[in-house]
Tab-separated table of N, CA and C in Angstrom:
chain	number	residue	atom	x	y	z
A	1	GLU	N	158.608	101.802	185.621
A	1	GLU	CA	157.156	101.850	186.253
A	1	GLU	C	156.238	102.531	185.410
A	2	VAL	N	155.054	102.152	184.968
A	2	VAL	CA	154.251	103.407	184.127
A	2	VAL	C	153.776	104.147	184.972
A	3	GLN	N	154.003	105.648	184.833
A	3	GLN	CA	153.320	106.632	185.614
A	3	GLN	C	152.517	107.259	184.844
A	4	LEU	N	151.223	107.596	184.921
A	4	LEU	CA	150.469	108.720	184.537
A	4	LEU	C	149.991	109.763	185.445
A	5	VAL	N	150.403	110.912	185.100
A	5	VAL	CA	149.925	111.989	185.823
A	5	VAL	C	149.087	112.994	185.232
A	6	GLU	N	147.900	113.101	185.923
A	6	GLU	CA	146.823	113.950	185.194
A	6	GLU	C	146.790	115.552	185.694
A	7	SER	N	146.429	116.455	185.210
A	7	SER	CA	146.388	117.918	185.614
A	7	SER	C	145.639	118.573	184.859
A	8	GLY	N	145.302	119.833	185.064
A	8	GLY	CA	144.444	121.011	184.359
A	8	GLY	C	142.989	120.659	185.047
A	9	GLY	N	142.462	120.107	185.804
A	9	GLY	CA	141.012	120.192	186.400
A	9	GLY	C	141.008	121.354	187.186
A	10	GLY	N	139.629	121.819	187.594
A	10	GLY	CA	139.221	122.950	188.114
A	10	GLY	C	137.821	122.859	188.138
A	11	LEU	N	137.818	124.150	188.694
A	11	LEU	CA	136.070	124.516	189.029
A	11	LEU	C	135.830	125.712	187.582
A	12	VAL	N	134.813	125.252	186.932
A	12	VAL	CA	134.528	126.061	185.866
A	12	VAL	C	132.961	126.379	185.796
A	13	GLN	N	132.607	127.607	185.257
A	13	GLN	CA	131.170	127.845	184.994
A	13	GLN	C	130.633	126.812	183.692
A	14	PRO	N	129.355	126.591	183.770
A	14	PRO	CA	128.755	126.181	182.503
A	14	PRO	C	128.990	126.691	181.436
A	15	GLY	N	129.489	126.051	180.345
A	15	GLY	CA	129.487	126.649	178.888
A	15	GLY	C	131.175	127.005	179.132
A	16	GLY	N	132.074	126.642	180.220
A	16	GLY	CA	133.168	127.066	179.932
A	16	GLY	C	134.207	125.837	179.378
A	17	SER	N	135.400	126.225	179.439
A	17	SER	CA	136.391	125.298	178.744
A	17	SER	C	137.403	124.793	179.643
A	18	LEU	N	138.122	123.655	179.598
A	18	LEU	CA	139.116	123.127	180.314
A	18	LEU	C	140.174	122.388	179.178
A	19	ARG	N	141.500	122.407	179.407
A	19	ARG	CA	142.305	121.383	178.767
A	19	ARG	C	143.046	120.606	180.035
A	20	LEU	N	142.827	119.398	179.713
A	20	LEU	CA	143.611	118.222	180.898
A	20	LEU	C	144.719	117.906	180.014
A	21	SER	N	145.538	117.495	181.014
A	21	SER	CA	147.117	116.877	180.327
A	21	SER	C	147.214	115.751	181.142
A	22	CYS	N	147.865	114.704	180.442
A	22	CYS	CA	148.335	113.592	181.250
A	22	CYS	C	149.866	113.319	180.741
A	23	ALA	N	150.747	113.382	181.647
A	23	ALA	CA	152.085	113.055	181.382
A	23	ALA	C	152.376	111.899	181.647
A	24	ALA	N	152.702	110.970	180.838
A	24	ALA	CA	153.141	109.532	180.578
A	24	ALA	C	154.752	109.220	180.851
A	25	SER	N	155.271	108.267	181.557
A	25	SER	CA	156.267	107.997	181.754
A	25	SER	C	156.620	106.626	181.969
A	26	GLY	N	157.910	105.639	181.490
A	26	GLY	CA	157.923	104.642	182.234
A	26	GLY	C	157.596	103.443	181.109
A	27	PHE	N	157.182	104.003	180.046
A	27	PHE	CA	156.843	102.855	178.818
A	27	PHE	C	157.013	103.710	177.552
A	28	GLY	N	156.644	102.948	176.408
A	28	GLY	CA	157.128	103.943	175.166
A	28	GLY	C	155.730	104.452	174.832
A	29	PHE	N	155.315	105.468	175.380
A	29	PHE	CA	154.230	106.018	175.002
A	29	PHE	C	153.786	106.203	173.721
A	30	SER	N	154.597	106.287	172.656
A	30	SER	CA	154.329	106.704	170.933
A	30	SER	C	153.843	105.187	170.591
A	31	TYR	N	153.813	104.177	171.234
A	31	TYR	CA	153.552	102.932	170.742
A	31	TYR	C	152.243	102.461	171.465
A	32	TYR	N	151.720	103.131	172.353
A	32	TYR	CA	150.309	103.063	172.719
A	32	TYR	C	149.190	103.536	172.731
A	33	GLY	N	147.981	102.981	172.340
A	33	GLY	CA	146.652	103.773	172.498
A	33	GLY	C	146.692	104.290	173.861
A	34	MET	N	145.931	105.122	174.135
A	34	MET	CA	145.490	105.777	175.418
A	34	MET	C	143.851	106.517	175.241
A	35	SER	N	143.578	106.736	176.349
A	35	SER	CA	142.142	106.729	176.830
A	35	SER	C	141.812	107.821	177.720
A	36	TRP	N	140.982	108.672	177.627
A	36	TRP	CA	140.272	109.043	179.200
A	36	TRP	C	138.950	108.659	179.526
A	37	VAL	N	139.095	108.469	180.932
A	37	VAL	CA	137.969	107.897	181.239
A	37	VAL	C	137.395	108.833	182.398
A	38	ARG	N	136.138	108.793	182.863
A	38	ARG	CA	135.896	109.498	183.899
A	38	ARG	C	134.737	108.961	185.042
A	39	ARG	N	134.657	109.460	185.997
A	39	ARG	CA	133.908	109.113	187.016
A	39	ARG	C	132.893	110.150	187.876
A	40	ALA	N	131.944	110.255	187.648
A	40	ALA	CA	131.230	111.201	188.035
A	40	ALA	C	130.660	110.832	189.760
A	41	PRO	N	130.404	111.489	190.549
A	41	PRO	CA	129.957	111.562	191.791
A	41	PRO	C	128.978	110.330	191.928
A	42	GLY	N	129.093	109.093	192.673
A	42	GLY	CA	128.441	108.323	193.072
A	42	GLY	C	128.231	107.364	191.665
A	43	GLN	N	128.851	107.312	190.708
A	43	GLN	CA	128.569	106.544	189.412
A	43	GLN	C	129.816	105.868	189.096
A	44	GLY	N	130.127	105.029	188.418
A	44	GLY	CA	130.935	104.050	188.012
A	44	GLY	C	131.877	104.779	186.766
A	45	LEU	N	133.017	104.049	186.322
A	45	LEU	CA	133.814	104.674	185.289
A	45	LEU	C	133.204	104.697	183.838
A	46	GLU	N	133.128	105.866	183.609
A	46	GLU	CA	132.660	106.206	181.978
A	46	GLU	C	133.806	106.570	181.066
A	47	TRP	N	133.939	105.480	179.807
A	47	TRP	CA	135.190	106.078	179.004
A	47	TRP	C	134.154	107.161	178.239
A	48	VAL	N	135.336	107.894	177.780
A	48	VAL	CA	135.230	109.158	177.462
A	48	VAL	C	135.505	109.421	176.022
A	49	SER	N	137.038	109.065	175.546
A	49	SER	CA	137.643	109.329	174.337
A	49	SER	C	138.909	108.253	174.391
A	50	ALA	N	139.354	107.935	173.154
A	50	ALA	CA	140.522	106.982	173.031
A	50	ALA	C	141.376	107.982	171.614
A	51	SER	N	142.531	107.782	171.682
A	51	SER	CA	143.587	107.762	170.772
A	51	SER	C	144.477	106.686	170.673
A	52	ASN	N	144.350	106.329	169.461
A	52	ASN	CA	145.647	105.271	168.818
A	52	ASN	C	147.049	105.981	169.019
A	53	SER	N	148.265	105.325	168.629
A	53	SER	CA	149.393	105.558	168.841
A	53	SER	C	149.780	106.834	167.775
A	54	GLY	N	148.771	106.643	166.725
A	54	GLY	CA	149.045	107.938	165.350
A	54	GLY	C	148.190	109.025	165.588
A	55	GLY	N	147.146	109.169	166.873
A	55	GLY	CA	146.360	110.128	166.515
A	55	GLY	C	144.868	110.087	166.177
A	56	ILE	N	144.568	108.580	165.777
A	56	ILE	CA	143.237	108.414	165.228
A	56	ILE	C	142.364	108.410	166.301
A	57	THR	N	141.430	108.893	166.421
A	57	THR	CA	140.258	109.212	167.553
A	57	THR	C	139.124	108.639	167.634
A	58	ARG	N	138.539	108.376	168.757
A	58	ARG	CA	137.204	107.882	168.954
A	58	ARG	C	136.605	108.553	170.046
A	59	TYR	N	135.339	108.660	170.142
A	59	TYR	CA	134.407	109.361	171.348
A	59	TYR	C	133.251	108.855	171.945
A	60	ALA	N	132.744	108.773	172.925
A	60	ALA	CA	131.423	108.783	173.603
A	60	ALA	C	130.465	109.287	172.727
A	61	ASP	N	129.429	109.020	172.720
A	61	ASP	CA	128.416	109.994	172.241
A	61	ASP	C	128.120	110.958	173.045
A	62	SER	N	127.976	110.996	174.281
A	62	SER	CA	127.997	111.824	175.013
A	62	SER	C	128.760	112.985	174.906
A	63	VAL	N	130.229	113.153	174.048
A	63	VAL	CA	131.107	114.043	174.220
A	63	VAL	C	131.143	114.366	173.193
A	64	LYS	N	130.729	113.451	172.163
A	64	LYS	CA	131.299	114.159	170.758
A	64	LYS	C	131.276	115.605	170.363
A	65	GLY	N	131.895	116.183	169.748
A	65	GLY	CA	131.606	117.610	169.375
A	65	GLY	C	131.913	118.655	170.445
A	66	ARG	N	132.048	118.316	171.657
A	66	ARG	CA	132.580	119.086	172.644
A	66	ARG	C	133.726	118.853	173.359
A	67	PHE	N	134.349	117.660	173.456
A	67	PHE	CA	135.843	117.031	173.805
A	67	PHE	C	136.521	116.809	172.412
A	68	THR	N	137.776	117.041	172.615
A	68	THR	CA	139.222	116.775	171.718
A	68	THR	C	140.217	115.953	172.389
A	69	ILE	N	140.499	115.044	171.803
A	69	ILE	CA	141.605	114.110	172.661
A	69	ILE	C	142.700	114.456	171.483
A	70	SER	N	143.940	114.715	171.874
A	70	SER	CA	145.151	114.767	171.060
A	70	SER	C	146.262	114.199	172.094
A	71	ARG	N	147.329	114.112	171.238
A	71	ARG	CA	148.732	113.709	172.029
A	71	ARG	C	149.777	114.128	171.436
A	72	ASP	N	150.895	114.514	172.139
A	72	ASP	CA	151.818	114.864	171.553
A	72	ASP	C	153.280	113.930	171.935
A	73	ASN	N	153.345	112.747	171.233
A	73	ASN	CA	154.367	111.716	171.046
A	73	ASN	C	155.907	112.214	171.718
A	74	ALA	N	156.189	113.209	171.243
A	74	ALA	CA	157.520	113.724	171.444
A	74	ALA	C	157.633	114.185	172.934
A	75	LYS	N	156.551	114.824	173.504
A	75	LYS	CA	156.646	114.983	174.948
A	75	LYS	C	155.761	114.068	175.951
A	76	ASN	N	155.234	112.906	175.469
A	76	ASN	CA	154.971	111.651	176.173
A	76	ASN	C	153.599	112.397	177.078
A	77	THR	N	152.891	113.351	176.405
A	77	THR	CA	151.506	113.909	176.857
A	77	THR	C	150.513	113.433	175.944
A	78	LEU	N	149.420	112.986	176.732
A	78	LEU	CA	148.055	112.898	176.131
A	78	LEU	C	147.150	114.234	176.895
A	79	TYR	N	146.328	114.663	175.828
A	79	TYR	CA	145.591	116.173	176.230
A	79	TYR	C	143.926	115.605	176.032
A	80	LEU	N	143.117	116.222	176.619
A	80	LEU	CA	141.993	116.293	176.359
A	80	LEU	C	141.282	117.781	176.480
A	81	GLN	N	141.034	118.228	175.460
A	81	GLN	CA	140.372	119.617	175.475
A	81	GLN	C	138.941	119.630	175.586
A	82	ILE	N	138.373	120.053	176.593
A	82	ILE	CA	136.813	120.195	176.927
A	82	ILE	C	136.342	121.501	176.757
A	83	ASN	N	135.231	121.484	175.879
A	83	ASN	CA	134.552	123.009	175.758
A	83	ASN	C	132.992	122.521	175.834
A	84	SER	N	132.331	123.982	176.164
A	84	SER	CA	130.898	123.888	176.429
A	84	SER	C	130.562	122.874	177.568
A	85	LEU	N	131.208	123.148	178.781
A	85	LEU	CA	131.256	122.479	179.747
A	85	LEU	C	129.718	122.147	180.356
A	86	LYS	N	129.406	121.169	180.608
A	86	LYS	CA	127.679	121.063	181.384
A	86	LYS	C	128.182	120.516	182.719
A	87	PRO	N	127.002	120.902	183.808
A	87	PRO	CA	127.310	120.418	184.959
A	87	PRO	C	127.327	118.822	185.070
A	88	GLU	N	126.801	117.899	184.356
A	88	GLU	CA	126.898	116.436	183.817
A	88	GLU	C	128.174	116.062	183.859
A	89	ASP	N	129.179	116.838	183.215
A	89	ASP	CA	130.653	116.618	182.938
A	89	ASP	C	131.641	116.566	184.214
A	90	THR	N	130.815	116.869	185.414
A	90	THR	CA	131.363	116.860	186.801
A	90	THR	C	131.803	115.438	187.034
A	91	ALA	N	133.167	115.227	187.277
A	91	ALA	CA	133.602	114.083	187.223
A	91	ALA	C	135.276	114.437	187.625
A	92	VAL	N	135.928	113.315	188.245
A	92	VAL	CA	137.146	112.902	188.302
A	92	VAL	C	137.509	112.315	186.808
A	93	TYR	N	138.610	112.810	186.239
A	93	TYR	CA	138.719	112.425	184.710
A	93	TYR	C	140.493	111.640	184.965
A	94	TYR	N	140.257	110.502	184.369
A	94	TYR	CA	141.629	109.601	184.730
A	94	TYR	C	142.024	109.360	183.020
A	95	CYS	N	143.244	109.229	182.905
A	95	CYS	CA	143.911	108.977	181.673
A	95	CYS	C	144.339	107.367	181.794
A	96	ALA	N	144.164	106.385	180.977
A	96	ALA	CA	144.710	104.951	181.085
A	96	ALA	C	145.641	104.775	179.883
A	97	LYS	N	146.299	103.660	179.968
A	97	LYS	CA	147.090	102.805	178.927
A	97	LYS	C	146.350	101.876	178.381
A	98	ALA	N	146.391	101.700	177.201
A	98	ALA	CA	146.160	100.351	176.829
A	98	ALA	C	146.973	99.478	176.961
A	99	ARG	N	146.583	98.352	177.162
A	99	ARG	CA	146.993	97.121	177.513
A	99	ARG	C	148.038	96.690	176.570
A	100	ALA	N	147.561	96.690	175.322
A	100	ALA	CA	147.814	95.868	174.357
A	100	ALA	C	148.939	97.195	173.368
A	101	ARG	N	150.136	96.858	173.029
A	101	ARG	CA	150.710	97.983	172.185
A	101	ARG	C	150.384	97.838	170.528
A	102	GLY	N	150.489	98.599	170.076
A	102	GLY	CA	150.018	98.534	168.881
A	102	GLY	C	149.263	99.642	168.140
A	103	THR	N	148.703	99.591	167.117
A	103	THR	CA	148.209	100.673	166.322
A	103	THR	C	146.627	100.723	166.652
A	104	GLY	N	146.187	99.763	167.219
A	104	GLY	CA	144.613	100.060	167.248
A	104	GLY	C	144.223	101.297	167.882
A	105	VAL	N	143.109	101.336	167.822
A	105	VAL	CA	142.310	102.720	168.542
A	105	VAL	C	141.441	101.899	169.789
A	106	PRO	N	141.904	102.027	171.246
A	106	PRO	CA	141.158	101.645	172.197
A	106	PRO	C	139.528	101.738	172.315
A	107	GLY	N	139.027	100.805	172.957
A	107	GLY	CA	137.360	101.158	173.282
A	107	GLY	C	136.926	101.477	174.604
A	108	PRO	N	135.878	101.174	174.529
A	108	PRO	CA	135.280	101.674	175.889
A	108	PRO	C	135.333	100.440	177.141
A	109	SER	N	135.803	99.346	176.481
A	109	SER	CA	135.709	98.272	177.689
A	109	SER	C	136.977	98.728	178.579
A	110	LEU	N	136.811	98.590	179.680
A	110	LEU	CA	137.816	99.150	180.844
A	110	LEU	C	138.821	98.046	180.605
A	111	GLU	N	138.237	96.707	180.186
A	111	GLU	CA	139.562	95.349	180.340
A	111	GLU	C	140.573	95.685	179.349
A	112	GLU	N	140.562	96.917	178.481
A	112	GLU	CA	141.547	97.122	177.706
A	112	GLU	C	142.358	98.075	178.112
A	113	TYR	N	142.425	98.219	179.284
A	113	TYR	CA	143.534	99.374	179.867
A	113	TYR	C	144.121	98.591	181.167
A	114	ASP	N	145.568	98.991	181.050
A	114	ASP	CA	146.378	98.152	182.493
A	114	ASP	C	147.022	99.232	183.418
A	115	SER	N	147.041	100.416	183.147
A	115	SER	CA	147.374	101.574	183.983
A	115	SER	C	146.491	102.908	184.016
A	116	TRP	N	146.767	103.230	185.129
A	116	TRP	CA	145.531	104.787	185.136
A	116	TRP	C	146.334	105.612	186.193
A	117	GLY	N	146.138	106.952	185.899
A	117	GLY	CA	146.517	107.955	186.550
A	117	GLY	C	145.815	107.961	187.803
A	118	GLN	N	145.792	109.350	188.722
A	118	GLN	CA	145.486	109.197	189.913
A	118	GLN	C	144.266	110.438	189.758
A	119	GLY	N	143.989	110.918	188.557
A	119	GLY	CA	143.120	111.749	188.228
A	119	GLY	C	143.018	113.195	188.765
A	120	THR	N	142.258	113.860	187.887
A	120	THR	CA	142.248	115.440	187.904
A	120	THR	C	140.619	115.719	188.145
A	121	GLN	N	140.213	116.531	189.108
A	121	GLN	CA	138.938	116.797	189.339
A	121	GLN	C	138.290	117.851	188.265
A	122	VAL	N	137.456	117.616	187.710
A	122	VAL	CA	136.404	118.861	187.050
A	122	VAL	C	135.098	119.058	187.655
A	123	THR	N	134.966	120.255	188.059
A	123	THR	CA	133.422	120.522	188.646
A	123	THR	C	132.883	121.614	187.880
A	124	VAL	N	132.024	121.529	187.413
A	124	VAL	CA	131.134	122.340	186.545
A	124	VAL	C	130.040	123.014	187.392
A	125	SER	N	129.944	123.948	187.593
A	125	SER	CA	128.875	124.941	188.515
A	125	SER	C	129.041	126.400	188.302
A	126	SER	N	127.995	126.945	188.383
A	126	SER	CA	127.818	128.244	188.191
A	126	SER	C	127.861	128.708	189.837
């Protein structure tokens, strides 16, 4: 059974930083692309960033230069380093597993993903 467990969220002041983690189990983590997706209050899901199995990355324009996705295949863990946080970054952040095994970098279409974690709340407020 695929399990994705996010952690690391919290309340942070504008300009602050957080590091989110996603612990994966139940599948060959090192063979799959992974993404971070978020849902702001009252909004739909927004794709944020992706990493292919080898660590090639891509980002939504709204987070480029502030967010860094990385992965440790030996630890089956995906990370998201979030810097220069803004109030509009307030959201529940989810990690998602790509549906297809392979070396491609997943994209923003939510149809590309078949498993999601329970999410971790990030609140940016002074």
